PDB file of C-alpha atoms in Angstrom:
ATOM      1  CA  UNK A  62      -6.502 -10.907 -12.104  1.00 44.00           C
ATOM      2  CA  UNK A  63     -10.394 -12.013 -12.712  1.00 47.00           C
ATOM      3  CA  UNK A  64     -10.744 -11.059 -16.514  1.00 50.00           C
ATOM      4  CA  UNK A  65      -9.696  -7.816 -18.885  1.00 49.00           C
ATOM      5  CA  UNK A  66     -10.157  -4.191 -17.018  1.00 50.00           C
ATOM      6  CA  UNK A  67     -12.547  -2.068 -19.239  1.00 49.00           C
ATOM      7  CA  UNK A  68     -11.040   0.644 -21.437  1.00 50.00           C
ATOM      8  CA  UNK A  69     -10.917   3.717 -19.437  1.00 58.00           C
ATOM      9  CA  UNK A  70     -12.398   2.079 -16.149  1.00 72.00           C
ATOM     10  CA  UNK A  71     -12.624   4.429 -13.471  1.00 83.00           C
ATOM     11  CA  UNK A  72      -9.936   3.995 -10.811  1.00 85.00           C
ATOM     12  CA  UNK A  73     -10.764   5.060  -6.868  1.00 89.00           C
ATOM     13  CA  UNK A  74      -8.159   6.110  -4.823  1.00 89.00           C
ATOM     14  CA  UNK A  75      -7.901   7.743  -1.430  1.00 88.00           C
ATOM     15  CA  UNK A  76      -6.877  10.982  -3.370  1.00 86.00           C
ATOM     16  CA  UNK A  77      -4.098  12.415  -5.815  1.00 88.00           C
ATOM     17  CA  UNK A  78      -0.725  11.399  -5.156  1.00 89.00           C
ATOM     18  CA  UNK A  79      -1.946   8.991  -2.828  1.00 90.00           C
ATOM     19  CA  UNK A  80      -0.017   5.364  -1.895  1.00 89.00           C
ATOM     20  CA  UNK A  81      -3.685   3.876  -3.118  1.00 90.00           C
ATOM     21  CA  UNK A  82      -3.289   6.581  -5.893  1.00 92.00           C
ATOM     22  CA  UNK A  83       0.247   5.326  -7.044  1.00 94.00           C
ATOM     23  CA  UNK A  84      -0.849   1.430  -7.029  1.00 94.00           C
ATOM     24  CA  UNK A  85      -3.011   1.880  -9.784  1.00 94.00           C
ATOM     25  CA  UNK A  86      -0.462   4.279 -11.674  1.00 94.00           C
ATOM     26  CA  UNK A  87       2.089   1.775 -11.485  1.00 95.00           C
ATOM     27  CA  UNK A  88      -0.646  -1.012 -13.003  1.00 95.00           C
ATOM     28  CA  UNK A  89      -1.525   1.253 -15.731  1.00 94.00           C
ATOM     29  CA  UNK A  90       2.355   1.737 -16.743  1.00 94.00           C
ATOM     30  CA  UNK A  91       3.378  -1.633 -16.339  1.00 95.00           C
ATOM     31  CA  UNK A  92      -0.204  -2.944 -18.331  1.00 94.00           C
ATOM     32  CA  UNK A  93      -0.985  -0.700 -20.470  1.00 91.00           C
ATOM     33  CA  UNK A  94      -4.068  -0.633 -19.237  1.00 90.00           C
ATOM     34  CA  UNK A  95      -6.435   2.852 -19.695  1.00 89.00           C
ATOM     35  CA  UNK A  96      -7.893   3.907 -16.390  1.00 90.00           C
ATOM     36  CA  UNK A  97      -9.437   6.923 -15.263  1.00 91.00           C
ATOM     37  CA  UNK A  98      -8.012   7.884 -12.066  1.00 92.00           C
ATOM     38  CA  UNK A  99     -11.196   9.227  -9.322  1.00 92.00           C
ATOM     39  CA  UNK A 100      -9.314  10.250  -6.323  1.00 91.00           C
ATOM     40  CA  UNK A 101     -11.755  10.423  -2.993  1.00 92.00           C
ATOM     41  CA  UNK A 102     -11.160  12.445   0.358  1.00 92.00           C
ATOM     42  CA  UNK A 103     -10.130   9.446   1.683  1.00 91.00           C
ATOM     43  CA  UNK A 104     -10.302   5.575   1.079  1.00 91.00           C
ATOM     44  CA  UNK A 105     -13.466   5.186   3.198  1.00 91.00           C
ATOM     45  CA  UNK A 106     -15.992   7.148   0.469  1.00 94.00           C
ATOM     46  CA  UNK A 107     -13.721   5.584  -2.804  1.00 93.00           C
ATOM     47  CA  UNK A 108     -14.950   2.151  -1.242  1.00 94.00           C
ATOM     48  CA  UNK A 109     -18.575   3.003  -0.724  1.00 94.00           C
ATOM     49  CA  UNK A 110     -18.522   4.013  -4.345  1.00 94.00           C
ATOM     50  CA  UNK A 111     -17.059   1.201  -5.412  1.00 94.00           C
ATOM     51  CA  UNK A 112     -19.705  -0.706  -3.445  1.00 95.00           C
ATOM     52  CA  UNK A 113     -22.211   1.257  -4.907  1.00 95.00           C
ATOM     53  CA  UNK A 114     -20.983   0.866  -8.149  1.00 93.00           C
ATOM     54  CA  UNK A 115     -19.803   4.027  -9.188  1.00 93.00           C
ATOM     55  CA  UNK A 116     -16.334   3.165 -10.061  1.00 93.00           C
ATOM     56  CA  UNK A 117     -15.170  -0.104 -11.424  1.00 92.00           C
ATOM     57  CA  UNK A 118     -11.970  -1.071  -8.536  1.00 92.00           C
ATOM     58  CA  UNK A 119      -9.670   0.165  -6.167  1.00 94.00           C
ATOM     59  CA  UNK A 120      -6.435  -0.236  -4.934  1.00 94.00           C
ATOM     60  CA  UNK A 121      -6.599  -0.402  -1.346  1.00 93.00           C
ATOM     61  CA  UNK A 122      -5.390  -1.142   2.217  1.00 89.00           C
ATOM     62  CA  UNK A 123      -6.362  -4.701   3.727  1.00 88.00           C
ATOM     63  CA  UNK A 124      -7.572  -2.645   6.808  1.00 86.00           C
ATOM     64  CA  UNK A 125      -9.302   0.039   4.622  1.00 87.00           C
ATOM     65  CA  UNK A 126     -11.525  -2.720   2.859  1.00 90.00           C
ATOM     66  CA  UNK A 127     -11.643  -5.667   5.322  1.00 88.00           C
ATOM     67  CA  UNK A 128     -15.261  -5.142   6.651  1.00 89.00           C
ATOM     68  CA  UNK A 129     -16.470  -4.810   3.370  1.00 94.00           C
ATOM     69  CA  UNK A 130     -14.618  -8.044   1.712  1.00 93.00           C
ATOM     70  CA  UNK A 131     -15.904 -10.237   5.373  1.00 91.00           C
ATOM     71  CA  UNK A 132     -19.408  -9.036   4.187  1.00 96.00           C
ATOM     72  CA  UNK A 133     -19.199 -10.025   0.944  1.00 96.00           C
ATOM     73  CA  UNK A 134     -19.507  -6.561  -0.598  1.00 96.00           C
ATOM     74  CA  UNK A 135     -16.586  -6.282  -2.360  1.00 95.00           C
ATOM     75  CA  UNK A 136     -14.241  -8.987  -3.835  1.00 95.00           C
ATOM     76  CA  UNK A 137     -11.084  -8.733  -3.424  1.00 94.00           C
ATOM     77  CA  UNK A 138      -8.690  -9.969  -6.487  1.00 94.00           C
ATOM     78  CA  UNK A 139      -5.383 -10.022  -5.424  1.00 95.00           C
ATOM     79  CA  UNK A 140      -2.453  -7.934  -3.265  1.00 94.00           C
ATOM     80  CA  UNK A 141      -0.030  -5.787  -3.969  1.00 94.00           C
ATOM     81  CA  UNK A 142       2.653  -7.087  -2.018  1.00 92.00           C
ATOM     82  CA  UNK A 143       5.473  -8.954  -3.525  1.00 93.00           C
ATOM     83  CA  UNK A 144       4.543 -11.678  -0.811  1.00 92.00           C
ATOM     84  CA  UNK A 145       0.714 -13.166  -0.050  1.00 92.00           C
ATOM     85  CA  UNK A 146      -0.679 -11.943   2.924  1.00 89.00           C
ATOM     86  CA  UNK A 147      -1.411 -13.282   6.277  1.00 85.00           C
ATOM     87  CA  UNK A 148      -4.620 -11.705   6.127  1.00 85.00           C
ATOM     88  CA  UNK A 149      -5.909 -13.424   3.365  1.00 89.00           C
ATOM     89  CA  UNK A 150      -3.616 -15.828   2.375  1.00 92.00           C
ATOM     90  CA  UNK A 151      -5.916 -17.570  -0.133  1.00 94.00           C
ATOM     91  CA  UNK A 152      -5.346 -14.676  -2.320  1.00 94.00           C
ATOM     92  CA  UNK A 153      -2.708 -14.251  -5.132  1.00 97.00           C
ATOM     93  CA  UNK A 154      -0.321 -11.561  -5.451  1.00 96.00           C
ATOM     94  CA  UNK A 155      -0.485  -9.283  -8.755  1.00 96.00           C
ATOM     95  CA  UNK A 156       2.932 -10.572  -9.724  1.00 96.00           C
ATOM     96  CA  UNK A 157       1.379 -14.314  -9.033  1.00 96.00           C
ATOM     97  CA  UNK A 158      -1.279 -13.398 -11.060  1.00 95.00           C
ATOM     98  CA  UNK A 159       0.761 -12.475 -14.451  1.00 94.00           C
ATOM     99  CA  UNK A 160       2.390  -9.338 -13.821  1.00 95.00           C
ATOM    100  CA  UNK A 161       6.000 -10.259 -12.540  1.00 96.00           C
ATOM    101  CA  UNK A 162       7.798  -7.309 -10.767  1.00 94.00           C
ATOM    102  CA  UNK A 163       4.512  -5.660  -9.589  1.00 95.00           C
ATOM    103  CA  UNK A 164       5.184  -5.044  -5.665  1.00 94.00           C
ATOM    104  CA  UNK A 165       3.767  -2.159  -3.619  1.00 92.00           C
ATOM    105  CA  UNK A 166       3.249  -2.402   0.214  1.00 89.00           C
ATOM    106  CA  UNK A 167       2.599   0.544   2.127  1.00 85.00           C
ATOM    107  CA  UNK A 168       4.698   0.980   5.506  1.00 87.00           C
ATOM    108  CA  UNK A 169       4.386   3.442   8.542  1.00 86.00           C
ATOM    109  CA  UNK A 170       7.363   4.931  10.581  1.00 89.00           C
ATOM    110  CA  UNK A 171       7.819   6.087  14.052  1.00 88.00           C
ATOM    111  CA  UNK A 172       9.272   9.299  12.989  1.00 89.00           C
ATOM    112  CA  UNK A 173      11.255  11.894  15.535  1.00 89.00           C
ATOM    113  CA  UNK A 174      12.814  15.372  15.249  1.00 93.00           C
ATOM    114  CA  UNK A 175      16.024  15.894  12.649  1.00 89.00           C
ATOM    115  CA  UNK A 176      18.198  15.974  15.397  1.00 93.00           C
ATOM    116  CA  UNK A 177      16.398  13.471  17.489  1.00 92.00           C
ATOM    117  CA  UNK A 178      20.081  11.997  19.757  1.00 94.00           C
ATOM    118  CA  UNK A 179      20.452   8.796  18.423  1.00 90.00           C
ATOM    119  CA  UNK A 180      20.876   7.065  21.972  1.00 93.00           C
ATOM    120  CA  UNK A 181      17.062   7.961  22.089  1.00 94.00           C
ATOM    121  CA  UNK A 182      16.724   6.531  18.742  1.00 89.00           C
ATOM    122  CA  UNK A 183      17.721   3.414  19.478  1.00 90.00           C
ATOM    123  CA  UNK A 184      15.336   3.383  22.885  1.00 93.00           C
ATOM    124  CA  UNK A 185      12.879   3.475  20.590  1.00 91.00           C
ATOM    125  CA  UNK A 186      13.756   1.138  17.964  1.00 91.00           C
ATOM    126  CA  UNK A 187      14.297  -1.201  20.887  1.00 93.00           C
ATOM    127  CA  UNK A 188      10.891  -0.936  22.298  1.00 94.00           C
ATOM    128  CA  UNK A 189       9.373  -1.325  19.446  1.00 92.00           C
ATOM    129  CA  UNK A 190      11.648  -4.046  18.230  1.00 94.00           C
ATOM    130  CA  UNK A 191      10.602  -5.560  21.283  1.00 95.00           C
ATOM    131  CA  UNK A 192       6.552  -5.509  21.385  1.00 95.00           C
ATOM    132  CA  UNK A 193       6.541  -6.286  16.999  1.00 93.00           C
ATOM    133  CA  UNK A 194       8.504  -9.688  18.627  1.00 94.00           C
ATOM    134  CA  UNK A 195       5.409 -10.319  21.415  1.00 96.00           C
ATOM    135  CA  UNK A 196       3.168 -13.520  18.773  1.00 95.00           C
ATOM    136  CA  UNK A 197      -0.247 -11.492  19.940  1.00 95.00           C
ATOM    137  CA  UNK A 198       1.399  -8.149  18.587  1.00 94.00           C
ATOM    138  CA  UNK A 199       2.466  -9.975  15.335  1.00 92.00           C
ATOM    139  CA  UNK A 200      -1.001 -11.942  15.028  1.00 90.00           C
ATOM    140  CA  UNK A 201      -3.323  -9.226  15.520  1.00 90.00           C
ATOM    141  CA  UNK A 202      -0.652  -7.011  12.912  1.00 88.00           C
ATOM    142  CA  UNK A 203      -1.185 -10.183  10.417  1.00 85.00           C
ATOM    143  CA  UNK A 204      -4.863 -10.043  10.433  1.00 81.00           C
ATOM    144  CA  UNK A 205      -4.661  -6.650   9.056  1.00 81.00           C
ATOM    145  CA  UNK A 206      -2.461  -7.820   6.597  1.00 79.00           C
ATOM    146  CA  UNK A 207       0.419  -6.280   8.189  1.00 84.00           C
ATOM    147  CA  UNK A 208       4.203  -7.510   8.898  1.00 85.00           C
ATOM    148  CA  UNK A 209       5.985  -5.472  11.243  1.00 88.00           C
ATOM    149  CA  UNK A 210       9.481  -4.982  10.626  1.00 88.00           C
ATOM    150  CA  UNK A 211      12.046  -3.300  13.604  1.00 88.00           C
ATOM    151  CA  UNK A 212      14.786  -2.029  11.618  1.00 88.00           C
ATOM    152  CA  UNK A 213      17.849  -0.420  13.085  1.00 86.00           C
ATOM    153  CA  UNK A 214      17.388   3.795  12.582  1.00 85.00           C
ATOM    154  CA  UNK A 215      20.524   3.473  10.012  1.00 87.00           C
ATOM    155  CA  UNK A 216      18.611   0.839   7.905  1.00 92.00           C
ATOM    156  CA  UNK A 217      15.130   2.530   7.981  1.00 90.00           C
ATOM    157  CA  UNK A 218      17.020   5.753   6.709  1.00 90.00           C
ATOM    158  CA  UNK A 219      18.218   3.556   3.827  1.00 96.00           C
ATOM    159  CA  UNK A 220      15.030   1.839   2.976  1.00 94.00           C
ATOM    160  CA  UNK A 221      13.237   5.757   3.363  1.00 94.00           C
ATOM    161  CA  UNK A 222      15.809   6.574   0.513  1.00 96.00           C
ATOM    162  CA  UNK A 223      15.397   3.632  -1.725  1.00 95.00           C
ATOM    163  CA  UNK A 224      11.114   4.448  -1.541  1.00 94.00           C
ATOM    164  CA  UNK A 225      12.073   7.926  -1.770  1.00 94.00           C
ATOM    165  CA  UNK A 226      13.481   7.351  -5.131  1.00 96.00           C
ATOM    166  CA  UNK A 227      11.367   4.796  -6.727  1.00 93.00           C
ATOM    167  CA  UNK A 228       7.996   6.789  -5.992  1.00 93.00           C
ATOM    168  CA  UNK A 229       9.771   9.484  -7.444  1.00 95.00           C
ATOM    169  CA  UNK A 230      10.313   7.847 -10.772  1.00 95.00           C
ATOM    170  CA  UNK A 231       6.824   6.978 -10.738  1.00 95.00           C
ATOM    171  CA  UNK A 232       5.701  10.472  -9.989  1.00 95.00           C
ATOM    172  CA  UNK A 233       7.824  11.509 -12.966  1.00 95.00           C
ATOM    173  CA  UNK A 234       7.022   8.307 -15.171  1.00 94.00           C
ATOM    174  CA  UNK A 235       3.185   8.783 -14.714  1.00 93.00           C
ATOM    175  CA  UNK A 236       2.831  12.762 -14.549  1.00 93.00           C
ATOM    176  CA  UNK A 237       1.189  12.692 -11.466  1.00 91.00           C
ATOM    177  CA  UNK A 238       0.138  16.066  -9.696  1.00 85.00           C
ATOM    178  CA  UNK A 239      -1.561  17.207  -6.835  1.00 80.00           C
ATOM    179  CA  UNK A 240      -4.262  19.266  -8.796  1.00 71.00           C
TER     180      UNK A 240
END
């Protein structure tokens, strides 16, 4: 990190209970550090306020913020992600930075029906096991500091339930609420 956060900084996120929202919840518990959380309709208005000045940082996507960090509007300190990224691979992680154990990456699913037949779930994971393998699918993924992963259904089902119950605990740890 650049420097000591302000007391009681003001903290955008894309709103309550949000992935962007839960980044800085876990910073605060793991710091110590006082923030004021401002949840926004969205990560696209929390980052022209931040640009604008009217809160202090933000936790956000590489995708969400990208435009803004390329024209030097906003300065990006460091990622979430256990791992640098791709994207911007000049830039430390949080744990890199002095806060071991900090690592939050947000992920997005194909998701299907309950009962979805799991000979059709495997189609899928195939296909998609198969273009995330094509280097222009993984390159253009990296520059938006993404890494695709193709997981079996049986092993995405166990990583949903492992996420499932460590944003829980943080829920619970940091008292957050939808209100």
């Amino acid at each position: 990190m650049c420097g000591p956060i302000p007391v009681a900084s003001p903290n955008a996120s894309s709103g309550n209970a949000s992935a962007l929202h839960l980044a800085g919840e876990m910073f605060k518990l793991m710091t110590g550090t006082e923030m004021v959380h401002v949840p926004y309709r969205g990560a696209g208005p929390a980052v022209q306020d931040l640009i604008a000045g009217q809160v202090q940082l933000i936790f956000d996507s590489v995708p969400s913020s990208a435009a803004a960090v390329r024209a030097g509007l906003l300065r990006p300190l460091a990622v979430t992600t256990a791992h640098r990224v791709a994207a911007y691979p000049e830039l430390p992680t949080i744990a890199e930075s002095g806060l071991p154990g900090f690592d939050i990456a947000t992920w997005y699913a194909i998701w299907g029906p309950p009962r979805l037949p799991a000979p059709i779930a495997r189609r899928l994971q195939g296909a998609v096991a198969e273009a995330v393998a094509r280097p222009e699918v993984r390159e253009r993924l990296a520059t938006l500091g993404a890494e695709p992963v193709a997981d079996t259904p049986e092993a995405f089902a166990a990583f949903c339930a492992r996420e499932y119950e460590r944003w829980g605990r943080l829920v619970r740890e940091a008292r957050v609420t939808l209100d």
